[in-house]
Short mmCIF file of C-alpha atoms in Angstrom, two decimals:
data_model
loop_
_atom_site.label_atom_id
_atom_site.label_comp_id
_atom_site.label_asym_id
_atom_site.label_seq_id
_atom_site.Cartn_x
_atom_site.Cartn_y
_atom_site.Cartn_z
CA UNK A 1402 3.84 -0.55 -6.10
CA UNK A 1403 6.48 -0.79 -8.99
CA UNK A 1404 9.48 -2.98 -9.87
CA UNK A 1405 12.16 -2.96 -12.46
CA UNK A 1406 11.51 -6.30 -14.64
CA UNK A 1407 13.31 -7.34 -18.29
CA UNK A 1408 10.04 -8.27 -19.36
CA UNK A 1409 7.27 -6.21 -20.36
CA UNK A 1410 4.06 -6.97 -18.45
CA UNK A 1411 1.66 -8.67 -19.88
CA UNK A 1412 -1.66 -7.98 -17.50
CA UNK A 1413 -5.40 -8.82 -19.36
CA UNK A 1414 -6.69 -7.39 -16.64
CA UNK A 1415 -5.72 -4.21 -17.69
CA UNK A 1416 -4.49 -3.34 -14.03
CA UNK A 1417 -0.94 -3.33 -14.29
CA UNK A 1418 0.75 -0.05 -15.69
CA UNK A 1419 3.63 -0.70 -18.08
CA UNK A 1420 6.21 1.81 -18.42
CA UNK A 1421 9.95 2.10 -19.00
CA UNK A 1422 13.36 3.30 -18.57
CA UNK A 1423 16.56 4.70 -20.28
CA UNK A 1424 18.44 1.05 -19.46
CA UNK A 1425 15.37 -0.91 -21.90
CA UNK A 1426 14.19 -2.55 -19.10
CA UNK A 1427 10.16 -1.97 -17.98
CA UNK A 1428 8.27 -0.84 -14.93
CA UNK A 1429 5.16 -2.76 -14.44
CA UNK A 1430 3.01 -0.37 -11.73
CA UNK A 1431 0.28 -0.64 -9.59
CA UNK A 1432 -1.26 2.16 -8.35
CA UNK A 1433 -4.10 2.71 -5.12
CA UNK A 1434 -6.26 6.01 -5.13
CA UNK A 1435 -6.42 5.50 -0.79
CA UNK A 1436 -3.22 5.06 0.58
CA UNK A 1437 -1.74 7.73 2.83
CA UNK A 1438 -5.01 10.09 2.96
CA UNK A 1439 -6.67 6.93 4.80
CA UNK A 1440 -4.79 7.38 7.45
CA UNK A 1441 -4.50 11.16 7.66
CA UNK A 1442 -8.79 10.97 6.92
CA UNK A 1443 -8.82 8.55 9.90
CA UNK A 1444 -7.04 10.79 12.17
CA UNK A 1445 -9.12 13.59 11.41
CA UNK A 1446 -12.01 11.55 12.17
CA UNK A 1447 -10.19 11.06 15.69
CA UNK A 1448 -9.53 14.28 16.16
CA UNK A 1449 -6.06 14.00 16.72
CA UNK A 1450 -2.92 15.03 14.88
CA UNK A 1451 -0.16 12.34 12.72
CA UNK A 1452 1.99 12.10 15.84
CA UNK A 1453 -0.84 10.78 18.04
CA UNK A 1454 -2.22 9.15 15.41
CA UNK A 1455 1.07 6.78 14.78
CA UNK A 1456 1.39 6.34 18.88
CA UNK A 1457 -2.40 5.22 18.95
CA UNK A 1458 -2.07 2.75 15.76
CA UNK A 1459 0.97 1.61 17.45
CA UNK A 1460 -1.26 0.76 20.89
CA UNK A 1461 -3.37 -0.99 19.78
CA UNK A 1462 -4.04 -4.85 19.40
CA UNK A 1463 -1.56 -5.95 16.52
CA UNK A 1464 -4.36 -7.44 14.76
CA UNK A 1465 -6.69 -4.16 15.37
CA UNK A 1466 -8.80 -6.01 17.68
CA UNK A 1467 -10.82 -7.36 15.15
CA UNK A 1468 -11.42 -4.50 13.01
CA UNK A 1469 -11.50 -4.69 9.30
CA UNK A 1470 -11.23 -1.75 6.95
CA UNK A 1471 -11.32 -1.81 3.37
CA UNK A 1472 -10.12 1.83 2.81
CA UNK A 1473 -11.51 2.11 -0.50
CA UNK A 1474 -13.07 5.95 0.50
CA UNK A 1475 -12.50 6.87 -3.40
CA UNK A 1476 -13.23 3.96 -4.93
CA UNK A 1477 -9.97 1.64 -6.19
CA UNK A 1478 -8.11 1.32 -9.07
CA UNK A 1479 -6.13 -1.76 -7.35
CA UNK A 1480 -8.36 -3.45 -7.33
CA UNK A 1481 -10.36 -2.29 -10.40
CA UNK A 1482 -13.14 -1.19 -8.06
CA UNK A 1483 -14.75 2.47 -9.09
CA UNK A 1484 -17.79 2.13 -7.33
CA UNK A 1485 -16.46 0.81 -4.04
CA UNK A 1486 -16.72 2.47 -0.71
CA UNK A 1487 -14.56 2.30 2.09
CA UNK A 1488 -16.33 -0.74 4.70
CA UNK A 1489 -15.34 -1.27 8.56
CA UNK A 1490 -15.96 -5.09 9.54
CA UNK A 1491 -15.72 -6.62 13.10
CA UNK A 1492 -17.32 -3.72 15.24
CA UNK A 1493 -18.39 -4.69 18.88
CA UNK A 1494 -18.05 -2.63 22.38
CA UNK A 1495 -15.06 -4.04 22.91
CA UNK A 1496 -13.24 -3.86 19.54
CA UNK A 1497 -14.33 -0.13 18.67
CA UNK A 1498 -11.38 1.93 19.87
CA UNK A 1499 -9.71 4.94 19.11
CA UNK A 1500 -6.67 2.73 18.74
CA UNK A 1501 -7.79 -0.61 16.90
CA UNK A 1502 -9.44 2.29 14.40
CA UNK A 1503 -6.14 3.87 13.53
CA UNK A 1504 -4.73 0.47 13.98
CA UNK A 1505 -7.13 -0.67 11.18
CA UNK A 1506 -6.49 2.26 9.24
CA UNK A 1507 -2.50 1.70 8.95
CA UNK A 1508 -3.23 -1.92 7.99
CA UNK A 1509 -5.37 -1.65 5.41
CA UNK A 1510 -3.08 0.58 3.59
CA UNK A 1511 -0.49 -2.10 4.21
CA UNK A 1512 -2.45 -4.87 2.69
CA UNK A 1513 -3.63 -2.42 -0.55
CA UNK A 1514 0.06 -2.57 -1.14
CA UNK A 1515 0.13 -6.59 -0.59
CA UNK A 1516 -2.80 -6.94 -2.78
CA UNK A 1517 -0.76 -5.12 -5.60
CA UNK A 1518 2.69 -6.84 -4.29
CA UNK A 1519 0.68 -10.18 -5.07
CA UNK A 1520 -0.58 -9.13 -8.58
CA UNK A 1521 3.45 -8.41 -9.40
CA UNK A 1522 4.23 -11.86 -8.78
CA UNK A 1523 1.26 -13.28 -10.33
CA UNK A 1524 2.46 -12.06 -13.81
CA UNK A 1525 6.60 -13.77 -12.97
CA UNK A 1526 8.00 -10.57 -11.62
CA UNK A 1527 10.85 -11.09 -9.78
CA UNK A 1528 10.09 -9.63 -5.72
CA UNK A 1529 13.83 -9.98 -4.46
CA UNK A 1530 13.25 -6.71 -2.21
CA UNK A 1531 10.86 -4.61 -1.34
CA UNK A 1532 11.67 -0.83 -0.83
CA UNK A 1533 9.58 1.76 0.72
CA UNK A 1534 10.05 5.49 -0.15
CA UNK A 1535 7.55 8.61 -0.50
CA UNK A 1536 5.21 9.89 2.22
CA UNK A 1537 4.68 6.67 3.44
CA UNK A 1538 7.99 5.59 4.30
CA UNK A 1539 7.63 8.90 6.72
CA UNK A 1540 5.01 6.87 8.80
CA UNK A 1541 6.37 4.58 11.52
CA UNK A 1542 3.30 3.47 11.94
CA UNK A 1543 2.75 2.11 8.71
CA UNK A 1544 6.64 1.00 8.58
CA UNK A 1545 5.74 -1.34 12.12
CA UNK A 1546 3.49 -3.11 9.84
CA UNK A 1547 4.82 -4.03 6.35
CA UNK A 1548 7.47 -6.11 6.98
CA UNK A 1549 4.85 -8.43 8.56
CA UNK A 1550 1.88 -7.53 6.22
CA UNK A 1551 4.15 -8.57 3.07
CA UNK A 1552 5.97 -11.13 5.05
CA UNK A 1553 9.34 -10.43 4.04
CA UNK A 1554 11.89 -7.76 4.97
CA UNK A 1555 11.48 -3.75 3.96
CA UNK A 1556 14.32 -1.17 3.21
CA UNK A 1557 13.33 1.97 4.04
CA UNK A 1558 16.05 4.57 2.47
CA UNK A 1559 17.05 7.86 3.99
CA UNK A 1560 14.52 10.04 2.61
CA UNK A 1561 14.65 11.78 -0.62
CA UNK A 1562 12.66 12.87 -3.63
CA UNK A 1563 13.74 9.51 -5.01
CA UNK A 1564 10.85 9.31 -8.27
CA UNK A 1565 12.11 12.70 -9.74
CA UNK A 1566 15.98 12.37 -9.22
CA UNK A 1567 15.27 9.16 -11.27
CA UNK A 1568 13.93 10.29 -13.80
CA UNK A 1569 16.36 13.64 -13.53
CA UNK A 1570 19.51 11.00 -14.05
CA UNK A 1571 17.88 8.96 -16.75
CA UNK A 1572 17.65 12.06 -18.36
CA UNK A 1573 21.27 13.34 -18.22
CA UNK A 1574 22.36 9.36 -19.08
CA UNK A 1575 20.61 9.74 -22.64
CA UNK A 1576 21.46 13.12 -22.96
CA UNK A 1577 24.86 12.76 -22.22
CA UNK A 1578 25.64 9.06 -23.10
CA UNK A 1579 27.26 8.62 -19.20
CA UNK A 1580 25.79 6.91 -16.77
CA UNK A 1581 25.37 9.28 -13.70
CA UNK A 1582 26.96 8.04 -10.34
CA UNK A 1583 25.74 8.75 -7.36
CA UNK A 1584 26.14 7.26 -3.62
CA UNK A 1585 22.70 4.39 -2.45
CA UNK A 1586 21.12 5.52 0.24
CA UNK A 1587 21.62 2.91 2.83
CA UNK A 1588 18.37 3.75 5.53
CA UNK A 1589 17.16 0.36 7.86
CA UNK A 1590 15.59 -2.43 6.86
CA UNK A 1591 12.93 -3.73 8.48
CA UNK A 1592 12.29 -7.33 9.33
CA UNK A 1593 8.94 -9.71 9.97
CA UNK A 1594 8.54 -10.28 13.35
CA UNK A 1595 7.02 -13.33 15.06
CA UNK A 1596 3.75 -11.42 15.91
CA UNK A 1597 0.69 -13.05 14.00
CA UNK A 1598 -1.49 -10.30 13.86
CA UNK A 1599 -0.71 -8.92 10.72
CA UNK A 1600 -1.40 -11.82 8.86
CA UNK A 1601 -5.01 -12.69 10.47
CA UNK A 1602 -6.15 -9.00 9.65
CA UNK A 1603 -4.77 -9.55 6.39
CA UNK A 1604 -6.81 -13.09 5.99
CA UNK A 1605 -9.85 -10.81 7.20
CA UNK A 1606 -8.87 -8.03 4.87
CA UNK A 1607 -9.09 -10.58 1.80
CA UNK A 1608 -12.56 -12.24 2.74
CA UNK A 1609 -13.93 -8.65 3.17
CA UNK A 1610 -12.33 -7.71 -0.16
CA UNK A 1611 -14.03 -10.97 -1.47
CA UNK A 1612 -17.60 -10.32 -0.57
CA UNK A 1613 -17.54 -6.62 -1.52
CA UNK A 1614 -16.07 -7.72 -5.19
CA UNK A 1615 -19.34 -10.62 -5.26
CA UNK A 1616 -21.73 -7.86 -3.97
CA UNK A 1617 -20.33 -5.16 -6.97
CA UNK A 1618 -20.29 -7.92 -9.50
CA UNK A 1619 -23.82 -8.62 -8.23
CA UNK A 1620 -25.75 -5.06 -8.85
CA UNK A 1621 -23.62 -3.21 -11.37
CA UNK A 1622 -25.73 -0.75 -11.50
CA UNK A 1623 -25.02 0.65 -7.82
CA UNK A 1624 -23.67 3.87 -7.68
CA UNK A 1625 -21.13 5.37 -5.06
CA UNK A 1626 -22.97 8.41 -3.34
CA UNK A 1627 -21.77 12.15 -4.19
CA UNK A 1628 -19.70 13.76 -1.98
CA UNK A 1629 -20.92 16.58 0.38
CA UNK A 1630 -18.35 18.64 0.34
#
């Protein structure tokens, strides 16, 4: 999660990313290690491929039934969370299905990018829009639940390699003292709906988040277990 901001960032936490661009302007960033793999480890762990994975996470109960998942399978770096592992919340007969699960799955990557969303405007940068490009935007699953995860409206632009010709045209402007033109890609835009059950997984999501940070900050000593594979 980036924006464009005439300010430079100024994050103690050490979290936010500052960067910047040909114009002078900065790019405060916040990145997640477990964003799109969550969902692809999830439907591997269903058995099933991306298409049935979106038409499952789009079956099921729009607040996943009562599943929480904190998809921290790598640990986080938004939050500042090395040693965290991934936690499902809420499990009973009737909430545990295949569709709630990859329902859970495509939500919790939606609210890692609200959690960093929310750090933005806690340092007074300016959310007018919010844009969605890169593998994610690909996932209509994930695009059914943003708009009402973030609670305001999503652009999702025809797809495009949109990172590197940025940086390809910020290039030529410097090197060539003209400012490139080139044509906005106008996609859809997405828009909240009246459906609830974004925002009570996301009220879940954040008490979850909660008492794994208290139980971290408790033992600081615990380690994450080594990988199998």
């Amino acid at each position: 999660m980036f924006a464009c901001s005439a300010e430079p960032p100024r994050d103690p936490s050490g979290v936010t990313a500052g960067f910047a661009d040909a114009t002078g302007r900065f790019l405060p960033l916040l990145c997640t290690i477990n964003a799109a793999r969550v969902m692809t480890s999830t439907a591997e762990l269903l058995g099933v491929g991306l298409d049935e994975f979106t038409r499952l996470a789009t079956s099921g109960a729009s607040d996943a039934g009562g599943l929480t998942l904190l998809p921290y399978f790598d640990g986080e770096r938004t939050p500042n969370l090395p040693k965290a592992t991934g936690r499902l919340d809420g499990m009973t007969r009737a909430s545990l299905t295949r569709e709630n699960l990859a329902r859970a799955a495509v939500l919790s990557v939606a609210n890692s990018l609200a959690d960093c969303l929310s750090v933005l405007r806690g340092l007074d940068v300016a959310v007018e829009r919010v844009l969605l490009i890169g593998g994610g935007a690909k996932s209509e699953a994930l695009c059914s639940v943003l708009p009402d995860t973030l609670g305001m409206p999503v652009d999702v632009p025809d797809t495009g390699e949109y990172v590197a010709l940025g940086a390809a045209r910020q290039a030529a402007w410097v090197a060539t003292g003209s400012f490139p033109e080139w044509e906005r890609s106008v996609g859809r835009r997405l828009h909240p709906s009246s459906d609830t059950g974004a925002q009570r997984f996301r009220q879940r999501y954040g008490d979850a988040r909660a008492n794994l940070e208290t139980e971290l900050a408790a033992d600081p000593t615990e380690q994450r277990p080594e990988p199998t594979d």
